[in-house]
XYZ file of C-alpha atoms in Angstrom:
398
model
C 171.219 49.151 110.274
C 172.127 50.348 106.420
C 169.213 50.586 104.138
C 170.744 47.543 101.368
C 171.182 45.496 105.111
C 167.949 45.893 106.314
C 166.285 44.509 103.213
C 169.043 41.795 102.978
C 167.879 40.292 106.484
C 164.333 40.816 105.768
C 164.849 38.631 103.183
C 166.718 36.374 105.098
C 163.975 36.341 108.123
C 161.031 35.055 105.851
C 162.779 31.740 105.424
C 162.236 31.095 108.831
C 158.593 32.503 109.199
C 157.719 30.259 105.686
C 160.150 26.674 107.423
C 157.450 27.401 110.664
C 154.963 27.548 108.351
C 155.186 24.613 106.220
C 155.255 22.187 109.445
C 152.556 23.775 112.309
C 150.689 24.705 109.620
C 149.815 21.482 109.408
C 148.843 21.302 112.988
C 145.456 21.467 112.667
C 144.277 20.158 108.964
C 145.873 16.670 110.800
C 142.034 15.622 111.648
C 140.823 16.639 108.314
C 143.250 14.237 106.537
C 142.169 11.418 108.877
C 139.443 11.173 107.506
C 139.684 12.343 104.204
C 142.834 9.890 103.575
C 140.571 7.250 106.263
C 144.335 6.336 107.271
C 145.413 6.235 111.866
C 146.819 8.948 113.390
C 149.682 7.598 113.759
C 150.003 6.968 109.879
C 148.650 11.247 109.991
C 151.095 12.211 113.074
C 154.529 10.641 110.805
C 153.517 12.855 108.142
C 154.653 15.832 110.760
C 157.168 13.684 111.852
C 159.278 12.555 109.095
C 159.375 16.058 108.055
C 161.510 16.799 111.887
C 163.800 13.566 111.760
C 164.732 13.619 108.414
C 165.467 17.593 109.285
C 167.273 16.729 111.622
C 169.334 14.875 109.783
C 170.331 16.767 106.967
C 170.587 20.670 109.204
C 174.090 19.036 109.780
C 175.250 17.780 106.521
C 173.235 21.340 105.378
C 175.809 23.384 108.247
C 178.938 22.063 106.103
C 178.218 22.739 102.515
C 177.426 26.279 103.835
C 180.590 26.624 105.084
C 182.772 24.949 102.083
C 180.157 26.358 99.290
C 178.471 29.446 101.056
C 175.253 30.364 102.191
C 173.495 30.837 99.618
C 173.963 28.813 97.688
C 172.758 25.859 99.783
C 170.068 28.514 100.650
C 168.684 29.022 96.763
C 168.240 25.231 96.593
C 166.842 24.252 99.806
C 163.612 26.487 98.348
C 163.460 24.899 95.798
C 163.086 21.575 96.889
C 161.037 22.252 100.275
C 158.116 24.121 97.461
C 158.363 21.440 95.084
C 157.470 18.882 98.260
C 154.915 20.744 99.346
C 153.010 20.942 94.831
C 153.857 16.681 95.248
C 151.939 17.063 98.405
C 149.353 18.980 96.582
C 148.783 17.325 93.292
C 148.427 13.920 95.001
C 145.864 14.848 97.960
C 143.775 16.765 94.813
C 143.963 13.434 91.698
C 145.740 10.634 93.760
C 143.618 7.893 95.455
C 145.940 6.585 97.219
C 148.197 9.563 98.470
C 149.101 9.352 101.621
C 152.062 7.656 100.518
C 153.203 11.004 97.816
C 152.413 12.900 100.875
C 155.108 10.729 102.971
C 157.659 11.244 100.001
C 156.710 15.108 100.177
C 157.315 15.917 103.419
C 160.436 13.958 103.202
C 161.437 16.272 100.238
C 160.487 19.120 102.410
C 162.096 18.331 105.070
C 165.748 18.329 103.755
C 165.210 21.050 101.814
C 164.147 23.013 105.411
C 167.850 21.838 106.192
C 168.866 23.669 103.915
C 167.247 26.606 104.441
C 166.122 27.627 107.917
C 169.791 26.729 110.047
C 171.700 28.166 107.140
C 170.129 32.432 108.395
C 171.484 32.439 111.326
C 175.166 32.081 110.889
C 174.307 33.947 107.496
C 173.365 37.253 109.723
C 176.306 36.837 110.927
C 178.139 37.139 108.424
C 176.279 39.508 106.995
C 176.501 42.301 110.222
C 179.824 42.805 110.878
C 179.668 44.727 114.601
C 178.286 42.415 116.959
C 175.146 44.956 118.153
C 173.486 44.548 114.294
C 173.820 40.772 114.604
C 172.862 40.270 117.656
C 169.824 42.645 116.874
C 169.591 40.473 113.459
C 169.339 37.851 115.480
C 166.088 38.715 116.893
C 164.919 39.423 114.068
C 165.335 36.333 113.260
C 163.686 34.215 116.573
C 160.172 36.953 116.079
C 160.004 35.703 112.350
C 160.620 32.189 113.862
C 157.727 32.885 116.400
C 155.603 34.945 114.221
C 155.470 32.043 111.682
C 154.315 29.098 114.921
C 151.532 31.861 116.551
C 150.367 32.043 112.114
C 150.499 28.543 111.629
C 147.833 27.231 113.746
C 145.485 30.018 112.848
C 146.498 30.697 107.943
C 146.798 26.129 108.920
C 142.547 26.249 110.148
C 141.181 29.596 107.693
C 142.622 27.702 104.434
C 141.792 24.293 105.187
C 138.727 25.149 106.095
C 138.399 25.979 101.961
C 138.890 22.477 101.345
C 141.138 20.522 103.274
C 144.271 20.008 100.928
C 144.773 23.507 99.922
C 147.758 23.785 103.639
C 149.180 21.949 100.779
C 149.361 24.497 97.449
C 149.700 27.504 99.764
C 153.854 26.416 101.067
C 155.120 26.259 97.637
C 153.640 29.909 97.030
C 155.134 31.177 100.471
C 158.419 29.355 98.898
C 159.006 30.887 95.745
C 157.654 34.806 97.235
C 161.029 33.713 100.026
C 162.333 32.696 96.731
C 162.439 35.873 94.660
C 163.845 37.811 97.750
C 167.193 35.869 98.519
C 167.347 35.305 94.907
C 166.976 39.059 93.779
C 168.280 40.726 97.896
C 170.444 39.288 99.153
C 174.789 39.521 98.164
C 176.412 36.230 99.000
C 179.143 37.691 101.874
C 181.353 34.489 101.844
C 183.138 31.837 100.130
C 185.809 29.697 100.865
C 188.236 30.356 98.108
C 189.403 26.600 98.401
C 186.678 24.391 100.725
C 188.251 21.604 103.102
C 188.704 17.386 103.128
C 185.735 16.751 103.971
C 188.934 14.879 106.855
C 190.108 18.463 107.475
C 186.862 19.647 107.944
C 186.002 17.569 110.898
C 189.777 17.416 112.334
C 188.535 21.790 112.828
C 185.445 21.109 114.063
C 187.003 18.596 117.071
C 189.265 21.159 117.499
C 186.850 23.580 118.506
C 184.864 20.737 120.233
C 188.360 20.172 122.323
C 188.339 24.663 123.027
C 184.861 25.921 123.247
C 182.897 22.168 123.973
C 181.726 23.136 127.477
C 180.163 26.264 126.803
C 178.678 24.718 122.942
C 177.681 21.973 124.687
C 175.970 23.595 127.183
C 173.938 26.068 124.356
C 172.993 23.050 122.545
C 171.481 21.509 125.777
C 169.552 24.669 127.232
C 168.053 25.060 123.258
C 166.543 22.035 122.993
C 165.607 21.551 126.218
C 163.566 25.138 125.538
C 161.675 23.252 122.463
C 160.803 20.323 124.484
C 159.541 21.982 127.315
C 157.655 24.840 124.369
C 156.407 22.083 121.814
C 155.628 20.127 125.157
C 153.139 22.009 126.794
C 151.203 23.588 123.446
C 151.238 19.993 122.715
C 148.947 20.195 126.774
C 146.567 22.721 126.273
C 145.997 21.834 122.079
C 144.855 18.979 123.870
C 143.969 19.964 126.410
C 141.580 23.036 124.742
C 139.988 20.196 122.729
C 138.890 17.651 125.233
C 137.402 19.438 127.827
C 136.227 23.529 126.525
C 135.480 21.584 123.331
C 137.280 24.817 121.656
C 139.030 23.973 118.132
C 139.433 25.589 114.726
C 140.713 29.119 113.892
C 139.290 29.323 118.011
C 142.099 26.961 119.460
C 144.706 28.531 117.080
C 144.411 31.784 118.365
C 144.183 30.928 121.702
C 147.572 28.591 121.268
C 148.899 31.930 119.121
C 148.695 33.649 122.693
C 152.283 32.987 124.255
C 153.631 32.332 120.918
C 152.467 36.032 120.532
C 154.769 36.025 123.463
C 157.884 34.396 122.868
C 157.510 36.394 119.579
C 157.352 39.964 120.908
C 160.223 39.710 123.529
C 162.463 37.816 121.137
C 162.419 40.387 118.906
C 163.353 43.191 122.552
C 165.562 41.088 124.121
C 167.617 41.398 120.086
C 167.417 44.859 119.808
C 169.168 45.747 123.426
C 171.340 42.731 124.140
C 174.216 45.081 121.534
C 177.638 43.319 121.750
C 177.823 42.372 125.339
C 178.426 38.309 126.311
C 178.313 39.235 129.208
C 174.552 40.780 128.871
C 173.469 37.864 126.564
C 174.206 34.621 129.443
C 172.554 36.338 132.042
C 169.456 37.652 129.868
C 169.419 34.138 128.863
C 169.930 33.388 132.319
C 167.150 35.582 133.602
C 164.737 34.187 130.757
C 165.881 30.472 131.595
C 164.116 30.813 136.042
C 161.156 32.564 134.178
C 160.568 29.945 132.098
C 160.806 27.383 135.648
C 158.463 29.539 137.470
C 155.362 29.488 135.022
C 156.360 26.058 134.668
C 155.988 24.928 137.909
C 152.705 27.509 138.667
C 150.939 25.385 135.617
C 151.755 22.309 138.455
C 149.895 23.522 141.451
C 145.956 23.798 138.907
C 144.206 22.331 135.942
C 142.023 27.125 135.702
C 142.443 28.023 132.154
C 143.116 31.117 133.713
C 146.155 30.118 135.307
C 147.308 27.941 133.014
C 147.131 30.629 129.663
C 148.646 33.763 132.504
C 151.221 31.221 133.326
C 152.221 29.983 129.125
C 152.796 33.720 128.466
C 154.932 34.204 131.222
C 156.773 31.163 129.714
C 156.795 32.410 126.395
C 158.612 35.720 127.878
C 161.060 33.862 129.274
C 162.744 31.639 126.403
C 161.345 34.742 124.228
C 164.382 36.442 126.492
C 166.762 33.411 126.504
C 166.597 32.539 122.729
C 168.083 35.358 121.148
C 170.938 35.399 123.821
C 171.931 31.659 122.756
C 171.866 32.349 118.900
C 173.994 35.905 119.609
C 176.323 33.851 121.609
C 177.128 30.797 119.330
C 177.201 33.373 116.419
C 179.357 35.827 118.129
C 181.211 33.356 119.426
C 182.825 30.639 116.459
C 185.151 31.200 113.179
C 183.141 32.233 109.588
C 184.609 29.444 107.960
C 182.938 27.074 110.700
C 179.554 29.455 112.175
C 177.877 26.865 109.862
C 177.531 23.748 111.469
C 178.448 24.672 114.587
C 174.953 26.608 114.775
C 173.079 23.643 112.362
C 174.162 21.359 114.913
C 171.889 23.900 117.492
C 169.417 24.260 115.526
C 169.388 20.172 115.140
C 169.111 19.799 118.967
C 166.325 22.720 119.051
C 164.959 20.194 115.868
C 164.835 17.354 118.433
C 162.834 19.143 121.138
C 160.643 20.160 119.562
C 159.688 16.553 118.346
C 160.067 14.830 121.423
C 157.867 16.873 123.773
C 154.708 16.362 122.156
C 154.907 12.294 122.309
C 157.247 12.419 125.658
C 154.196 14.231 127.171
C 151.566 13.219 125.892
C 152.599 9.577 127.507
C 152.943 11.846 131.026
C 149.562 13.480 130.636
C 148.478 9.752 131.319
C 149.854 10.176 134.623
C 148.904 12.889 137.255
C 149.127 16.803 136.623
C 151.861 17.433 139.046
C 153.661 14.883 138.103
C 153.911 16.235 134.748
C 155.165 20.189 135.710
C 156.623 19.619 137.830
C 158.788 16.984 136.194
C 159.579 19.375 133.651
C 160.403 21.454 136.409
C 163.341 19.854 136.899
C 163.706 19.760 134.037
C 164.378 24.080 133.849
C 166.035 23.581 136.607
C 168.426 21.553 134.916
C 168.528 24.102 132.050
C 169.423 27.199 134.897
C 172.470 25.238 136.347
C 173.119 24.940 132.557
C 173.728 28.069 132.143
C 175.055 29.383 134.833
C 177.486 27.447 135.262
C 178.330 25.892 132.272
C 178.388 28.916 129.951
C 181.247 31.599 131.022
C 181.513 34.696 128.716
C 185.095 36.578 128.299
C 184.280 39.521 130.441
C 183.477 42.706 128.732
C 186.638 45.034 127.937
């Protein structure tokens, strides 16, 4: 990659990294927030839930706006909104005797900001780089940054909260400011439509895309959602087990949770660099990754041993790390630039659905047997495997 575009990519990659921190960083802090504010466990869980739900709703709108008015035009104000949300939550936690309603409003703002920032980076990478091999490598780096944020989140959140419980709220606007400066000064806007489409025209065009490309697009949407559902569900299970069965919490628990995410992070980076321009390779790398994920989840169903669990989780991280960059690249390179933002945003929404649904679904299934929990999720992974085999049929490379 050219040096200039390398800095563009670093700046863009800061966005998913920071927006991931803005949500996952609060997971280890939730017990402290519950205690300090005197609220119920359900109320404190809403601090995470409202962020994800709002993001799911606003992501497609942000994608549409980015297709019509330019990626940077949407991303920059979205980062500002997200940062202001964090600042509001921090000030309310510090100064207010009734901080909870303000925190919920602040998290709504953060969710809106995240919806307009993180999902737009995928089509932006596709806009900036013309060679398909560079797009694949760039998307691998984006997935790496996204996952690296998940690796750092529990550790940073626990460390900041050990100073004062509301410090993570104040840290987030600082992170946003850094990303905002990088986006403004280091990223050139590569695309803006000369004539924004009327909304009815736009909807018609999207309908035409799904008529002609719907099979493989829907397949990728479902696979992405399943991968995130399994990943965050299993992480929730591991987090609960470490605390309840082994009395491990705080930074130590964060480090253990980082093991499968670290594997995902490194694998996504390596996969992105090696996908090249071959859409067939993108598909089969994804198929192999989902097969590894299915085998890993199946292995967990037979044992509660902590070492078996950690080994299988490490392997599942490798599987998801192989699958995601190929899925990202297929969407980014398979859709024309003027509609790329909307389609990739719908894909991001499906992934957010998986993130939001995984932990509560696992919490319900954990009331049953260990074998049933992981065997049911093995079947879900096998479904994703069949969809990837038969639903995604890229043209053979020339």
